[in-house]
XYZ file of C-alpha atoms in Angstrom:
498
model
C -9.574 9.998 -41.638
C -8.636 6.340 -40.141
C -11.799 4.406 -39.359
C -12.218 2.871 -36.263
C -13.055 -0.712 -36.272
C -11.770 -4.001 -34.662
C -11.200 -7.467 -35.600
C -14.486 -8.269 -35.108
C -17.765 -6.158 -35.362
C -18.629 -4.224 -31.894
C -22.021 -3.484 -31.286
C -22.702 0.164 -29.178
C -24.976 -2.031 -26.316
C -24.073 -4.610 -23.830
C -26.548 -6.928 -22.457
C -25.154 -7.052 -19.028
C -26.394 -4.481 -17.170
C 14.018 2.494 6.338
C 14.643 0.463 9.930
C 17.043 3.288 11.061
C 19.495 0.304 10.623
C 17.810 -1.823 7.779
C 17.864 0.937 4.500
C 18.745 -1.883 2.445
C 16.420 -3.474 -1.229
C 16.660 -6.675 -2.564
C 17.962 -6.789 -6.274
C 16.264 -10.077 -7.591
C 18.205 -12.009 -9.534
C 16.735 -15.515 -9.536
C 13.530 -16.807 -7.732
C 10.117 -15.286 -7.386
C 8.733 -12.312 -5.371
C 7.279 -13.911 -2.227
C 6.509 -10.394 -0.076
C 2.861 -9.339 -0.612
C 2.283 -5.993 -0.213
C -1.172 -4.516 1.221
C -3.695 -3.147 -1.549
C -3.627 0.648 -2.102
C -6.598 0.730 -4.241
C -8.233 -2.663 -3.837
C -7.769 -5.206 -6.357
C -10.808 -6.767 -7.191
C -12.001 -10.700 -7.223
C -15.774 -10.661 -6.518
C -17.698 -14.051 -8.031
C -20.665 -12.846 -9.818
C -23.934 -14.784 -10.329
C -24.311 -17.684 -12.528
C -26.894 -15.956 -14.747
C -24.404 -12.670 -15.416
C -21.955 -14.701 -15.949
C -24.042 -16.188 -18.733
C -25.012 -12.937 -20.135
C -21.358 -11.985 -20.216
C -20.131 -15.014 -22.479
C -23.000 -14.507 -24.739
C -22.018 -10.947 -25.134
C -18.778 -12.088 -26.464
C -20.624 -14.576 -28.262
C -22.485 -12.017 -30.219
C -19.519 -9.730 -31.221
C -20.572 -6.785 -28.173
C -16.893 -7.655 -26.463
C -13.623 -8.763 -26.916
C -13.791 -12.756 -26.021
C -11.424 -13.708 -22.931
C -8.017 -11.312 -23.303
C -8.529 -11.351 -27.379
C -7.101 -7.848 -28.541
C -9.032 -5.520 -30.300
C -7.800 -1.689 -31.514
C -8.386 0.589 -33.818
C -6.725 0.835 -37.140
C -4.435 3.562 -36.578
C -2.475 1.789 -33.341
C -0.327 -0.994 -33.641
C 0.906 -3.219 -30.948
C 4.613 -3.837 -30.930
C 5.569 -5.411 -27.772
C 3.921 -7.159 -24.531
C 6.514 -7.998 -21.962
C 4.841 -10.416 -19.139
C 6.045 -9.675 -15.447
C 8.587 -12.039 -14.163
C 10.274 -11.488 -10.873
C 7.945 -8.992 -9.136
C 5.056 -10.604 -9.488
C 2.553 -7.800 -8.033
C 0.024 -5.651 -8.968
C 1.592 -3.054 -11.506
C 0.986 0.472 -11.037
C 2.690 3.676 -12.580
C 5.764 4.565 -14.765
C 8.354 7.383 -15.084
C 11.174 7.668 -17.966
C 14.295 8.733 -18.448
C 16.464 8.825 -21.316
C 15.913 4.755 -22.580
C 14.691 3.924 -19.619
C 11.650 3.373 -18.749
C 10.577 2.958 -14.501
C 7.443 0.236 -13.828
C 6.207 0.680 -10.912
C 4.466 -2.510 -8.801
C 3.024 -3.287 -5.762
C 5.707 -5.349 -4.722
C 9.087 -3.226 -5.543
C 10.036 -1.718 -9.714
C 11.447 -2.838 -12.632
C 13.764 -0.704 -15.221
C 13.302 -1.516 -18.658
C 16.282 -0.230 -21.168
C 13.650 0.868 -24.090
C 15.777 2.013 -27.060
C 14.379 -0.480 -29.113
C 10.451 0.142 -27.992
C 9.676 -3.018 -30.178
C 11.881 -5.499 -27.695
C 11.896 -3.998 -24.344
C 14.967 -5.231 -22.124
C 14.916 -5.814 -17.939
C 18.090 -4.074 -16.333
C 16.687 -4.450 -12.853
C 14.248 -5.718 -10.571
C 13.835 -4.502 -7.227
C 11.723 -6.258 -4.518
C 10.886 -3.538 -2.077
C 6.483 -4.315 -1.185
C 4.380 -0.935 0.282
C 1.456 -0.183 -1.983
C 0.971 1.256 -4.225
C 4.686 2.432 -5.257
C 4.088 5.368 -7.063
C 6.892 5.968 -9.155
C 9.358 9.541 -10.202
C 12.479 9.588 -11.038
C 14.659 12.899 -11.345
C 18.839 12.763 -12.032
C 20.112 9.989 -10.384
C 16.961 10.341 -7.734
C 13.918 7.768 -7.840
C 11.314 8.102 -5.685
C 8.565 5.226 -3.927
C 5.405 6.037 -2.223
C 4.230 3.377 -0.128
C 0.789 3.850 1.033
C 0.354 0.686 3.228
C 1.313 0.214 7.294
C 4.788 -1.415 7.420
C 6.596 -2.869 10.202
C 9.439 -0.726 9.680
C 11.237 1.359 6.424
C 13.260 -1.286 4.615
C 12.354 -3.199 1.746
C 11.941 -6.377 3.750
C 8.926 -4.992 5.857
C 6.064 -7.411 6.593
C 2.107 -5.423 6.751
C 1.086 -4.183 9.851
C -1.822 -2.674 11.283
C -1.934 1.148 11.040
C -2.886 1.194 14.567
C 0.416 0.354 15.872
C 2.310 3.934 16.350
C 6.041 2.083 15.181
C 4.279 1.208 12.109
C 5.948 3.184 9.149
C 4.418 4.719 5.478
C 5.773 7.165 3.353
C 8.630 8.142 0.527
C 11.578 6.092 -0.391
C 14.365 7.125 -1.853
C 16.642 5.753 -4.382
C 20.231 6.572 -6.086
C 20.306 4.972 -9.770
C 23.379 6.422 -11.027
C 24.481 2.926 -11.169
C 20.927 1.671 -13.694
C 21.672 -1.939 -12.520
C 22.318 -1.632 -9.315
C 19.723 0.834 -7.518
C 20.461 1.688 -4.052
C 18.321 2.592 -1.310
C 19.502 5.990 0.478
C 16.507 7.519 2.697
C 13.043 7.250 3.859
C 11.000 9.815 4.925
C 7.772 9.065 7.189
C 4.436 10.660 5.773
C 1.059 11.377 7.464
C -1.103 9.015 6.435
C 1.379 7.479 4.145
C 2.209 8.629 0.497
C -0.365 7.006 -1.996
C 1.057 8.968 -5.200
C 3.846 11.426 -5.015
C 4.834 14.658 -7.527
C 7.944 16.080 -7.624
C 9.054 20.144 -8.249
C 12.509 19.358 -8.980
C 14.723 23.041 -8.273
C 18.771 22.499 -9.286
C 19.678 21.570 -6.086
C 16.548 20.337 -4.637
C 13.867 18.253 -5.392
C 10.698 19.062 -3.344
C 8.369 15.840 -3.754
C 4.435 16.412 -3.143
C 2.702 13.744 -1.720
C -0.712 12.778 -1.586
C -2.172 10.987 0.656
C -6.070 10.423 2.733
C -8.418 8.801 4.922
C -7.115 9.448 8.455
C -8.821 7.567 11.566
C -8.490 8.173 15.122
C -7.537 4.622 15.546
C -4.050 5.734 13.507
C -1.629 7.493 15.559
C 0.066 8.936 12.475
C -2.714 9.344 10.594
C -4.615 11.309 12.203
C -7.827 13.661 11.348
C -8.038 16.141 10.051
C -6.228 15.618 7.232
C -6.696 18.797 4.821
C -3.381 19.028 3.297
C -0.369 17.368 1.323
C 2.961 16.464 3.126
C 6.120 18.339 1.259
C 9.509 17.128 1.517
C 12.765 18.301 0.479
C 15.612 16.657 -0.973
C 19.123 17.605 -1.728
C 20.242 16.230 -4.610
C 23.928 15.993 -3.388
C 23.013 14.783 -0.153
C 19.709 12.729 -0.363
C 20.016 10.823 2.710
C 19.577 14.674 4.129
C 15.840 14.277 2.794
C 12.869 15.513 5.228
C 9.325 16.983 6.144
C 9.150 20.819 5.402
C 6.076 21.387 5.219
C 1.934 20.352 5.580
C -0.253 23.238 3.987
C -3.783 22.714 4.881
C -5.336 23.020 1.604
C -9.144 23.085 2.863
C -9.549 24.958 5.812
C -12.983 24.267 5.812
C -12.842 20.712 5.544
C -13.465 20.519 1.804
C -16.244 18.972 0.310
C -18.510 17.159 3.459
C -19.014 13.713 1.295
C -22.433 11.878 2.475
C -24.917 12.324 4.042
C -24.582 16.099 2.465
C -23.508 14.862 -0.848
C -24.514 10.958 -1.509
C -22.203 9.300 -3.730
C -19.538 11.774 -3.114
C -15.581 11.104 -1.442
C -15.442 13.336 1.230
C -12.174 15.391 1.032
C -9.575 14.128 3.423
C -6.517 14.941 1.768
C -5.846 14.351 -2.071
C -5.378 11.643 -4.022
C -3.150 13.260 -6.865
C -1.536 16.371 -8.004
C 0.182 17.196 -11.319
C 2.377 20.337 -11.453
C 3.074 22.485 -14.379
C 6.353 24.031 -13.261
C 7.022 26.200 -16.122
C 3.894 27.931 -15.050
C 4.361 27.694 -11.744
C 1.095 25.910 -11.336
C -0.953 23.128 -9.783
C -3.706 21.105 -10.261
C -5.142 18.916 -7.073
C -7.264 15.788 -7.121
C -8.688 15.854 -4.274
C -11.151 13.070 -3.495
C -14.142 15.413 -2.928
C -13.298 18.129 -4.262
C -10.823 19.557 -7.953
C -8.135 22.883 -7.384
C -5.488 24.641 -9.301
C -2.722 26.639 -6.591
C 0.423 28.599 -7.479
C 3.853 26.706 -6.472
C 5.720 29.526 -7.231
C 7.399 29.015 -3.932
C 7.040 25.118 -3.607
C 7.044 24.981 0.155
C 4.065 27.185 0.524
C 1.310 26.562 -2.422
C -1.325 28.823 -2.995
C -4.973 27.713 -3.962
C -6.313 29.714 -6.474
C -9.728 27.969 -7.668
C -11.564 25.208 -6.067
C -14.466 22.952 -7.807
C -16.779 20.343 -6.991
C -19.176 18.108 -8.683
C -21.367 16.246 -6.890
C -23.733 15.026 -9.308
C -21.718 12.918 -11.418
C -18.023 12.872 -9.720
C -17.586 10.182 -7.171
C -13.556 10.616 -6.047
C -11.393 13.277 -7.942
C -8.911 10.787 -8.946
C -5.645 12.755 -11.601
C -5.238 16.064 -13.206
C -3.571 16.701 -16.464
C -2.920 19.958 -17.990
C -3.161 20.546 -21.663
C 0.050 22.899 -23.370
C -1.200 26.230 -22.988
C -2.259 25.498 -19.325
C -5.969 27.013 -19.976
C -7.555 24.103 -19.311
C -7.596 20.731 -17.162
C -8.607 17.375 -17.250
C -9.949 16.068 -14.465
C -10.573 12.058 -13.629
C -13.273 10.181 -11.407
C -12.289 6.916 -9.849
C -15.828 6.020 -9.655
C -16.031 2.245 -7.600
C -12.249 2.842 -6.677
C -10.779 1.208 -9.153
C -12.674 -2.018 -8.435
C -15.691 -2.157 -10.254
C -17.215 -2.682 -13.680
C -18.638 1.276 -14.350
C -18.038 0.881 -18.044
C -21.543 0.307 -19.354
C -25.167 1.226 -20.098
C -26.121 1.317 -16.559
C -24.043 3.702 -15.154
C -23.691 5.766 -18.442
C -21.931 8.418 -19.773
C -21.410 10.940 -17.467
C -20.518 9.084 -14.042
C -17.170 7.697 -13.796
C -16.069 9.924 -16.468
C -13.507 12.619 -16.745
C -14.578 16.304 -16.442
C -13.025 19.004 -18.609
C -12.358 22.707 -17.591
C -11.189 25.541 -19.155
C -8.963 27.838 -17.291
C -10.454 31.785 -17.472
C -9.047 35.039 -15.961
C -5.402 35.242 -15.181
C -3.421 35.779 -12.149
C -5.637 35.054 -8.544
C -8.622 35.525 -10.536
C -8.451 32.803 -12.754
C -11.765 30.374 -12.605
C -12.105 26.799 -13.192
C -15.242 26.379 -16.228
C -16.856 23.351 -16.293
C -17.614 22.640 -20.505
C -18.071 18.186 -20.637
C -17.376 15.176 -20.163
C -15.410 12.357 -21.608
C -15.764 8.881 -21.275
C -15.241 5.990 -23.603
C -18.532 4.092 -25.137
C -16.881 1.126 -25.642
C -19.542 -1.313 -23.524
C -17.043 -3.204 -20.996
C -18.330 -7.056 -19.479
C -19.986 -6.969 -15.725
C -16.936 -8.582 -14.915
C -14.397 -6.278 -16.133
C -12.974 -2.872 -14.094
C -12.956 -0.065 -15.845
C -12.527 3.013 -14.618
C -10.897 6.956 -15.788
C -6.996 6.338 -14.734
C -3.632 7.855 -15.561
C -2.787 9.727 -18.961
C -0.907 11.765 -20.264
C -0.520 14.852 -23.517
C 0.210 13.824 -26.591
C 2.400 16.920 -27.396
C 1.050 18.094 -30.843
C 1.180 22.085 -31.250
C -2.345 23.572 -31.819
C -4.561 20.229 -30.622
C -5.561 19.127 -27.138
C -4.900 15.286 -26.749
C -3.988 12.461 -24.594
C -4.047 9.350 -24.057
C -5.276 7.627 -20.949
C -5.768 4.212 -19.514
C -8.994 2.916 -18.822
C -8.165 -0.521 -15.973
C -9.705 -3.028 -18.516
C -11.684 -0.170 -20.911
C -8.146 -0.244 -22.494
C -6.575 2.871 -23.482
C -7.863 5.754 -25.389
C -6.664 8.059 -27.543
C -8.698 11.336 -27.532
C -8.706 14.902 -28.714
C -10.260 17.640 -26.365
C -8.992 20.864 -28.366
C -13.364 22.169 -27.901
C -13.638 21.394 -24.825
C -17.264 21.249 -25.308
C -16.650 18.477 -27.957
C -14.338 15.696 -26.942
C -13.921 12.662 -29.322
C -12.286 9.347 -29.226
C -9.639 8.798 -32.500
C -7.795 5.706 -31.782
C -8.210 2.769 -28.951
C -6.581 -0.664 -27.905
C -7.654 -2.818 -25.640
C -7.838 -6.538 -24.232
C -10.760 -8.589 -23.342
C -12.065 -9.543 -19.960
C -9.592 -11.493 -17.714
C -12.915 -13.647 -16.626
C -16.364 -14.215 -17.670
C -17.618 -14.996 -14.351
C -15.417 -13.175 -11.832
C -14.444 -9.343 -11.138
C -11.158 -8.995 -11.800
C -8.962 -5.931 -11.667
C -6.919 -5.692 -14.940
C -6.209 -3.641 -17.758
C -3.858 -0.313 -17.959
C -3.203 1.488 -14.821
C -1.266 3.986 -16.793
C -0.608 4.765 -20.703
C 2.144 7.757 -21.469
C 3.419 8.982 -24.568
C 7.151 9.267 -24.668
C 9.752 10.094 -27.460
C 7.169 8.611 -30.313
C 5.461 5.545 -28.840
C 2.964 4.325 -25.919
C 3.779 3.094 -23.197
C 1.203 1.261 -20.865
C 2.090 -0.935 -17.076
C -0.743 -3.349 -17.519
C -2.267 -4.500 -14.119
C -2.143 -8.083 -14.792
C -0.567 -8.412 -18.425
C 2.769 -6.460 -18.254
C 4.423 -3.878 -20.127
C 3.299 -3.075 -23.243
C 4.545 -0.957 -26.304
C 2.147 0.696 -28.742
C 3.006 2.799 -31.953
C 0.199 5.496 -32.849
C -0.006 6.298 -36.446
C -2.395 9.500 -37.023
C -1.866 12.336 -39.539
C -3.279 14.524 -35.764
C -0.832 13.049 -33.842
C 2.266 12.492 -36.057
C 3.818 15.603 -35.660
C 4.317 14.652 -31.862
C 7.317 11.849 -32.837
C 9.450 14.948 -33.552
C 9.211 15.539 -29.600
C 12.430 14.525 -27.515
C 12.270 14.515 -23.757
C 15.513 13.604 -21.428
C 12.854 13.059 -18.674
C 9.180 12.309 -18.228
C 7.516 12.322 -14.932
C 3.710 12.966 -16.162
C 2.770 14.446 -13.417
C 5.402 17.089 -13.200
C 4.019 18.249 -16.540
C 6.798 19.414 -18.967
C 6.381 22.070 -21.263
C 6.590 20.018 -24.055
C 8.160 22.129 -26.824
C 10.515 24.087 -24.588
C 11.829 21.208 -22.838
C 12.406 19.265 -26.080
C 15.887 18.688 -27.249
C 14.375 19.112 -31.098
């Protein structure tokens, strides 16, 4: 058994409570990023008082925290590289990977990292193309964007715009990379409401792409309510400029879960935030602001909901879904605060912002989603540091249910899940707080294991590397994927190459 300890002695308390002619991206090769994209989810700079501020230094003072971006992990994780973002100078968001590349996605375009030497991560490309939040797949030579703020038009040299003008344009881009270099912008495809994360069901001669997307107004004249369902699109491989709408199921024909007054506390469901498919099963899990659902995608243009759950005690905004192997159970994340606020601590406690596990009963139609616990890390995070449940992934070890998740400035976590009654914590790494008197949105948006190592897009800090070294986990280096999209779960052991 590794112990868990840091560098310095942590104490269990905290004392603070496509223009039609303008398809075009710009491939940066010198100069800085000067577009600035609208905020998907809200970074946040809020000054906090003088006195917390105080009680926040002193906590690092004492050995509770990390001091100001020291970083602390457990024994059995080893950081190997941190590469700082340079170009694209945005907020970083998700990743994809493919073969030795890995895909970092940012608020302001990507960046392609050649990663066959995971201790010295090389750029191939930077792409400045700003629409928030630019979600990030990649399939074949296909790589797809979601933007999920109001553009003046399609290309990647939009300016923001109000969502209330009806020329204003969100939704899924569409790249060729068949040339790694040189990525070239081929179609766009205008979403309801805009695309805040997008899935994709790749066929062999199609990729249908899911995307998620919420909050319609009746100010927005393409966003407009209700808003019960997911946009699907369809793309030909051969012909992806051919891309286009197929479909909008309405997954909540009763409006899903009501939010406040009904339920205080509680996202009311206007759409979903994520979905993560399990293809070889031909199954679905939603996260859908109010309210959690597994469907069948047998046929991907018409999903089927089978189950439907809601929590609204300690479950603020269904956030991600992840799978584990055997697809009998499902994780389940909160977003509690949105991604922009400090929710990591005594005062909002263990079960609130955490994520919710549920086995999987029955088979067929009549299978049942079981709440059995919850999961959150009790690492004590400063009043000035984000934290919230973000994106994971499996750790693909035969027998054992465990993954690895990103926490915003909680770090990422390493824990197993196999009793889903019992959840437990066996490795960690994380930074300390950006500030000691400010807010800040920071930290790991997303942390993926892929072919033997870590991989986390850091908010603020870049792209890091991290080797995990576990007797539990080892077995899982032996895994070899071609292509990881997270959320178009593979099954791990059939898809391998060993």
């Amino acid at each position: 058994m590794i112990s868990l300890h840091t560098t310095r002695v942590r104490r269990r308390r905290l004392g603070v409570a496509a223009a039609a002619a303008g398809l075009f991206a710009t491939l940066l090769t010198a100069g800085p990023a000067v577009a600035t994209p609208d905020p998907g989810d809200s970074p946040a700079s809020e000054k906090i008082s003088s006195g917390r501020a105080a009680e926040v230094k002193a906590a690092i003072q004492q050995g509770e925290i990390p001091g100001v971006d020291e970083i602390v992990h457990s024994d059995n994780i080893k950081h190997l590289a941190n590469v700082p973002k340079d170009l694209i100078t945005g907020t970083n968001s998700d990743l994809a990977f493919q073969g030795k590349y890995a895909f970092s996605g940012n608020y302001d375009g990507f960046r392609i990292f050649d990663i066959s030497k995971p201790k010295s991560p090389k750029t191939v490309a930077q792409v400045l193309c700003p629409g928030s939040q630019n979600d990030i797949s990649v399939s074949g030579d296909l790589l797809f964007l979601s933007t999920d703020s109001s553009r003046s038009d399609n290309s990647c040299t939009s300016a923001a715009q109000p969502a209330t003008i009806k020329e204003s344009w969100e939704g899924i881009k569409v790249f060729d990379i068949s040339d790694i270099r040189n990525p070239k912008y081929v179609a766009a495809v205008e979403t309801a409401c805009g695309s805040h994360t997008n899935t994709l069901v790749p066929e062999r001669k199609d990729v249908y792409v899911y995307v998620s997307s919420y909050s319609p107004s009746t100010t927005f004249p393409d966003c407009q309510p209700p808003h019960d369902g997911i946009s699907i699109i369809k793309v030909p491989r051969k012909a992806p400029e051919r891309a286009a709408l197929v479909e909008f199921p309405n997954l909540f024909p009763d409006g899903g879960n009501p939010g406040a007054p009904t339920n205080p506390g509680v996202s009311a469901t206007t759409g979903c935030h994520d979905i993560t498919v399990l293809p070889s099963k031909d199954l679905a899990a939603g996260a859908c602001m109010g309210d959690g659902i597994i469907f069948d995608i047998k046929n991907p243009e018409r999903p089927r909901v089978i189950d439907r759950v809601q929590d609204n005690v300690n479950f603020a905004f269904w956030h991600s879904a992840t799978f584990n192997q055997k697809a009998n159970k499902v994780v389940f994340t909160d977003e509690l605060g949105g991604g922009g606020a400090a929710t990591c601590n005594d005062t909002i406690g263990p079960d609130k912002g955490a994520d919710g596990i549920y086995d999987i009963v029955g088979k067929g139609d009549r299978r049942k989603l079981v709440f059995r616990s919850y999961f959150k890390i009790d690492r004590p995070q400063a009043e000035t540091e984000v934290c919230v449940a973000h994106n994971g992934s499996l750790i693909p070890v035969k027998g054992r249910d465990i993954m690895v998740q990103a926490w915003y400035q909680g770090g990422i976590s390493v824990w197993d899940f196999t009793n889903s009654s019992r959840p437990k914590e066996i490795a960690y790494f994380e930074r300390g707080p950006v500030t000691t008197d400010r807010v800040t949105t920071a930290g790991p948006w997303s942390a993926y294991y892929y072919n033997g190592y870590i991989y986390s897009n850091d908010i603020a800090k870049g792209f890091d590397v991290l080797q995990l070294n576990d007797r539990r986990t080892d077995a899982a280096k032996k895994v070899r994927l071609d292509e990881l999209n997270v959320q178009t779960q593979p099954d791990y052991f059939e898809d391998s190459r060993h």
